[in-house]
XYZ file of C-alpha atoms in Angstrom:
385
model
C 21.348 -1.260 11.924
C 20.007 -2.503 8.569
C 16.327 -3.202 8.464
C 15.588 -6.696 7.405
C 12.030 -7.218 5.886
C 11.256 -10.680 5.109
C 8.132 -12.182 3.411
C 7.230 -15.865 3.755
C 4.249 -17.975 2.484
C 3.207 -21.631 2.709
C 0.183 -23.831 2.030
C -2.452 -23.888 4.834
C -1.624 -27.415 5.642
C 1.869 -26.574 6.833
C 0.659 -23.804 9.277
C 1.712 -24.841 12.705
C 0.116 -24.168 16.149
C 3.073 -21.781 16.984
C 2.216 -19.766 13.653
C -1.425 -19.581 14.729
C -0.556 -18.440 18.181
C 1.469 -15.564 16.642
C -1.358 -14.763 14.119
C -3.972 -14.763 16.966
C -1.858 -12.312 19.004
C -1.338 -9.957 15.960
C -5.028 -10.030 15.273
C -6.183 -9.482 18.772
C -3.817 -6.565 19.189
C -4.071 -4.670 15.885
C -7.134 -5.855 13.904
C -9.851 -3.527 15.519
C -12.239 -2.871 18.344
C -15.879 -3.637 18.819
C -18.417 -1.060 18.114
C -21.273 0.253 20.344
C -23.700 -1.706 18.161
C -21.825 -4.961 19.048
C -22.492 -4.251 22.777
C -26.136 -3.652 22.067
C -26.621 -6.788 19.914
C -24.563 -9.298 22.308
C -24.972 -7.635 25.734
C -22.164 -6.893 28.031
C -19.782 -8.864 25.893
C -18.002 -7.779 23.863
C -17.398 -4.455 25.375
C -17.500 -1.496 23.016
C -13.955 -0.283 22.534
C -12.281 -3.520 23.615
C -10.074 -5.308 21.056
C -11.562 -7.980 18.763
C -9.866 -11.161 19.591
C -9.659 -14.449 17.866
C -8.001 -17.603 19.326
C -5.810 -19.974 17.463
C -8.421 -22.783 17.340
C -11.035 -20.437 15.928
C -8.366 -19.202 13.304
C -7.781 -22.902 12.155
C -11.440 -23.677 11.983
C -12.469 -20.314 10.194
C -9.479 -19.678 7.932
C -7.916 -23.025 7.479
C -10.924 -25.463 7.394
C -10.232 -29.254 6.391
C -10.398 -30.244 2.794
C -9.693 -26.705 1.473
C -6.935 -25.099 -0.612
C -5.842 -22.216 1.834
C -2.603 -20.194 1.933
C -0.796 -18.323 4.687
C 1.646 -15.425 4.305
C 3.481 -13.244 6.765
C 6.078 -10.517 6.962
C 8.606 -9.877 9.620
C 10.742 -6.805 10.276
C 13.946 -7.730 12.205
C 12.359 -11.114 13.110
C 9.165 -9.561 14.571
C 5.841 -10.491 12.941
C 4.146 -7.255 11.743
C 1.729 -8.564 9.229
C 0.061 -11.698 7.869
C -2.597 -12.800 5.360
C -4.972 -15.802 4.902
C -6.296 -16.771 1.515
C -8.469 -19.560 0.247
C -8.908 -20.905 -3.349
C -11.914 -22.735 -4.757
C -13.417 -23.261 -8.275
C -16.365 -21.510 -9.667
C -17.740 -21.832 -13.210
C -14.411 -23.258 -14.469
C -12.341 -20.484 -12.906
C -10.000 -20.468 -9.903
C -11.086 -17.965 -7.214
C -8.517 -16.605 -4.835
C -10.111 -14.879 -1.864
C -8.288 -13.015 0.764
C -10.059 -14.090 3.975
C -7.933 -12.274 6.560
C -5.267 -9.414 6.219
C -3.718 -7.596 9.259
C -0.772 -5.284 9.564
C 0.701 -4.107 12.974
C -0.473 -0.487 13.627
C 3.087 0.777 13.805
C 3.969 -0.704 10.525
C 1.309 0.528 8.268
C 1.531 2.849 5.227
C 4.723 1.067 4.291
C 3.198 -1.251 1.603
C 3.632 -4.257 3.616
C -0.155 -5.321 2.855
C 0.383 -5.090 -0.918
C 3.737 -6.944 -0.616
C 1.921 -9.907 1.350
C -0.807 -10.013 -1.363
C 1.773 -9.850 -4.247
C 3.355 -12.961 -2.961
C 0.094 -14.863 -2.827
C -0.648 -14.565 -6.607
C -0.640 -17.514 -8.857
C -0.522 -17.467 -12.589
C -3.423 -19.695 -12.780
C -5.637 -17.558 -10.608
C -8.558 -16.122 -12.553
C -10.477 -13.924 -9.981
C -9.409 -12.374 -6.781
C -11.623 -11.128 -4.047
C -11.780 -9.585 -0.470
C -14.414 -8.471 1.803
C -13.151 -5.977 4.390
C -14.395 -3.135 6.256
C -10.970 -1.283 6.031
C -10.377 0.725 2.898
C -6.672 0.092 3.211
C -7.109 -3.625 2.730
C -9.211 -2.995 -0.409
C -6.742 -0.381 -1.750
C -3.845 -2.845 -1.117
C -5.899 -5.710 -2.953
C -6.731 -3.452 -5.943
C -2.957 -2.581 -6.211
C -1.651 -6.200 -5.881
C -4.255 -7.752 -8.196
C -5.100 -5.026 -10.539
C -3.878 -1.469 -10.841
C -6.057 0.823 -8.629
C -9.326 0.874 -6.897
C -10.665 2.977 -9.664
C -10.351 0.192 -12.119
C -12.340 -2.387 -10.288
C -15.233 -3.516 -12.582
C -18.507 -3.098 -10.699
C -20.460 -4.639 -13.448
C -18.329 -7.938 -13.075
C -19.040 -7.804 -9.380
C -22.732 -7.283 -9.844
C -22.970 -10.348 -12.166
C -20.921 -12.966 -10.430
C -20.229 -11.966 -6.737
C -23.173 -13.759 -5.323
C -22.379 -17.066 -7.144
C -18.685 -16.813 -6.308
C -19.254 -16.204 -2.617
C -21.953 -18.793 -2.233
C -19.497 -21.396 -3.559
C -16.810 -20.433 -1.017
C -15.839 -23.118 1.699
C -15.171 -20.067 4.082
C -18.328 -19.832 6.287
C -18.319 -15.905 6.743
C -17.878 -15.540 2.941
C -20.404 -18.041 2.148
C -23.120 -16.618 4.455
C -22.418 -12.832 3.920
C -25.407 -10.963 2.511
C -24.952 -8.614 -0.490
C -25.879 -5.009 0.338
C -25.816 -1.730 -1.688
C -27.217 -0.013 -4.860
C -25.110 -2.291 -7.085
C -27.223 -5.318 -6.063
C -30.485 -3.517 -5.134
C -31.331 -0.328 -7.034
C -33.815 0.643 -4.317
C -31.049 0.528 -1.712
C -31.068 4.010 -0.101
C -28.366 3.331 2.493
C -25.575 5.059 0.576
C -23.731 1.750 0.152
C -22.755 0.669 -3.240
C -20.782 -2.663 -3.353
C -20.970 -3.991 0.243
C -21.742 -7.093 2.246
C -23.304 -7.572 5.777
C -21.316 -10.223 7.720
C -22.833 -9.543 11.081
C -19.463 -8.574 12.525
C -19.816 -5.468 14.477
C -16.251 -4.045 14.401
C -15.982 -0.126 15.057
C -15.491 1.812 11.886
C -14.095 5.048 13.322
C -10.452 4.465 11.966
C -11.499 2.827 8.661
C -13.686 5.855 7.923
C -10.939 8.099 8.523
C -8.879 6.088 5.975
C -11.760 6.166 3.541
C -11.980 9.924 3.830
C -8.344 10.031 2.757
C -8.854 7.665 -0.030
C -11.744 9.607 -1.519
C -9.484 12.678 -1.584
C -7.061 10.910 -3.852
C -7.162 11.983 -7.426
C -8.341 9.310 -9.879
C -5.610 6.912 -11.246
C -4.631 7.733 -14.697
C -2.705 5.804 -17.370
C -1.259 8.958 -18.659
C 2.275 10.181 -17.632
C 2.649 12.347 -14.469
C 5.180 14.354 -16.467
C 5.826 13.650 -20.029
C 9.381 13.440 -21.462
C 9.624 13.911 -25.223
C 13.138 12.591 -25.437
C 13.015 9.231 -23.639
C 11.271 6.120 -22.770
C 11.609 3.521 -20.003
C 11.630 0.964 -22.740
C 15.043 2.339 -23.916
C 17.133 2.247 -20.760
C 20.209 3.795 -22.209
C 18.201 6.864 -23.651
C 16.215 7.071 -20.536
C 19.415 7.227 -18.576
C 20.722 9.956 -20.465
C 17.721 11.943 -20.286
C 17.749 11.662 -16.486
C 21.297 12.984 -16.256
C 20.660 15.853 -18.788
C 17.254 17.166 -17.802
C 17.483 20.524 -15.997
C 14.234 20.063 -13.970
C 13.217 23.649 -14.986
C 10.064 22.469 -16.844
C 7.616 19.468 -16.073
C 8.049 18.063 -19.585
C 11.879 17.340 -18.841
C 11.061 15.085 -15.808
C 11.198 11.415 -16.870
C 8.549 10.063 -14.397
C 5.578 7.841 -15.325
C 2.343 7.128 -13.458
C 2.884 3.469 -13.148
C 3.200 1.700 -9.695
C 5.907 3.181 -7.817
C 7.378 0.316 -5.630
C 9.660 2.270 -3.352
C 9.135 5.729 -1.848
C 11.510 7.189 0.648
C 9.989 10.013 2.735
C 12.725 12.158 4.107
C 12.536 15.155 6.458
C 15.007 17.854 5.886
C 16.104 20.185 8.646
C 18.171 23.286 8.379
C 17.927 26.632 6.686
C 17.791 26.638 2.772
C 15.967 29.506 1.163
C 15.379 27.592 -2.174
C 13.790 24.466 -0.538
C 10.089 25.086 -0.683
C 8.933 22.477 1.739
C 10.226 20.479 4.666
C 9.880 17.222 2.871
C 11.513 15.548 -0.119
C 10.394 12.463 -2.026
C 12.397 10.200 -4.113
C 10.056 8.487 -6.689
C 10.704 5.952 -9.500
C 11.248 2.246 -10.249
C 14.335 0.323 -11.562
C 12.567 -0.198 -14.888
C 11.154 3.227 -15.457
C 14.071 5.212 -13.991
C 14.257 7.484 -11.025
C 13.522 11.366 -11.195
C 16.833 13.206 -11.471
C 18.295 15.129 -8.597
C 17.463 18.524 -10.056
C 13.797 17.840 -10.293
C 12.982 20.334 -7.516
C 10.735 23.078 -9.123
C 10.524 26.128 -6.812
C 7.220 26.077 -4.875
C 6.376 22.503 -5.836
C 7.575 19.139 -4.352
C 8.832 16.976 -7.221
C 11.454 14.241 -6.301
C 14.881 13.445 -4.940
C 17.861 11.465 -6.172
C 18.781 9.261 -9.281
C 20.521 6.785 -6.959
C 17.457 5.837 -5.100
C 14.821 3.230 -5.886
C 13.915 -0.371 -6.438
C 11.000 -1.841 -8.301
C 10.478 -4.432 -5.550
C 12.320 -6.025 -2.665
C 14.048 -8.554 -5.053
C 15.544 -5.916 -7.014
C 16.901 -4.122 -4.032
C 20.358 -5.737 -4.358
C 20.893 -3.582 -7.502
C 20.605 -0.446 -5.461
C 23.391 -0.413 -2.787
C 21.742 2.459 -0.825
C 18.284 0.759 -0.600
C 18.636 -0.792 2.939
C 20.906 2.044 4.181
C 18.398 4.745 5.461
C 21.216 7.080 6.505
C 22.603 6.835 2.968
C 19.095 7.418 1.583
C 18.654 10.603 3.670
C 22.101 11.887 2.497
C 21.433 11.263 -1.128
C 17.972 13.076 -0.931
C 19.441 16.018 0.822
C 22.485 16.165 -1.324
C 20.368 16.017 -4.532
C 18.089 18.765 -3.468
C 20.686 20.855 -1.918
C 23.512 20.015 -4.222
C 25.669 23.013 -3.080
C 25.460 21.942 0.442
C 29.202 22.182 0.774
C 28.672 26.004 1.206
C 27.109 25.417 4.521
C 30.161 24.721 6.633
C 30.359 27.973 8.778
C 29.117 27.768 12.301
C 26.671 30.592 11.849
C 24.611 28.734 9.200
C 22.832 25.329 9.804
C 23.777 22.951 7.202
C 20.762 20.895 5.762
C 20.463 17.349 6.898
C 17.953 14.640 6.603
C 16.409 11.510 8.059
C 14.126 8.774 6.565
C 10.696 8.869 8.186
C 9.352 5.726 6.390
C 9.582 3.722 3.344
C 6.292 3.170 1.377
C 6.162 0.290 -1.102
C 3.602 -0.404 -3.508
C 2.270 3.241 -3.964
C 0.803 4.584 -7.260
C 1.891 8.014 -8.264
C -1.801 9.040 -7.732
C -1.157 8.289 -4.057
C 1.925 10.574 -3.965
C -0.194 13.444 -5.045
C -2.051 13.355 -1.821
C 1.042 13.092 0.138
C 2.464 16.127 -1.753
C -0.795 18.065 -1.286
C -0.497 17.337 2.558
C 2.992 18.802 2.632
C 2.755 21.642 0.101
C -0.820 22.801 0.830
C -3.850 23.067 -1.263
C -2.005 25.352 -3.781
C -0.309 22.244 -5.272
C -1.770 21.307 -8.575
C -1.321 18.398 -10.860
C 0.684 19.018 -14.153
C -1.796 17.133 -16.285
């Protein structure tokens, strides 16, 4: 069955009670759980470890207050709500602020780029400043990708100068009342915080801290190529396509991949015996504009890439790639590209390689992929730069 992913957005004034009821259920089941500190602060309720819940009336009052400019976005997979986002816009010092006030993705649908997709669809050309307050690193990373380039390019000096004024001007109560914390705002702050706020909301941080540890292990984002190609450029599609088809994959300099955002990544598990396949995973990376890594880019001992046929810069471009929605086709192309002499594996005594798609990750940077590769290939994997 073809997976149908649908993104929708609307003005806050058009959000119905039914939509809020859905949002309330998604939040109450997948936002997070109360911490031990919450129980200590407020008594027996809320109970530590119980899900944080928010009713639809509270949703409208807190995230869609009267006389505000708010937006709502959601994403469904095969008709099922799996993620949503609330945002509010206001003016400050002649600039338009777009603040993400709530972002939730279903636990079973995370690490697929849905959060970044939701945020991308909220962007307006006349927005000047984007902001978010979240205890979850994944939300901050998604916002950095959607509104900038990576978390490493966020300008702390700008935050230090303008955060207080912008937040105090917000019509959203929890943003307006939040207290700035961290060494960025107070040089004498010894808590270890840098750029943080205290909202008095005692959600448990166990799972977010695990994600934070993963995020800290990522190499810093770079504007330099992952692998240089002396003979082609993504700005010259014809020459780039020729370079892809002619590259042997024997040396990193021949691989036409750039460290720009990679909007579609298929993670495929390969099963079967194949001595020259160095790992159990293959990744197809690239974009419709920059080209896809060629099918021979599988350097012994290092995980590189999959097939030239796979990839789309975003969901809107998916129609240009017939195999995009067909996960079985994706798996076949990846395995066929890596094991291009697979026709030899026909005898009953040798298991022919096969593959299946584990998940689709949208909105990843190549710097994120290095972490995935390290997990699969081990600590010996090194960057080519």
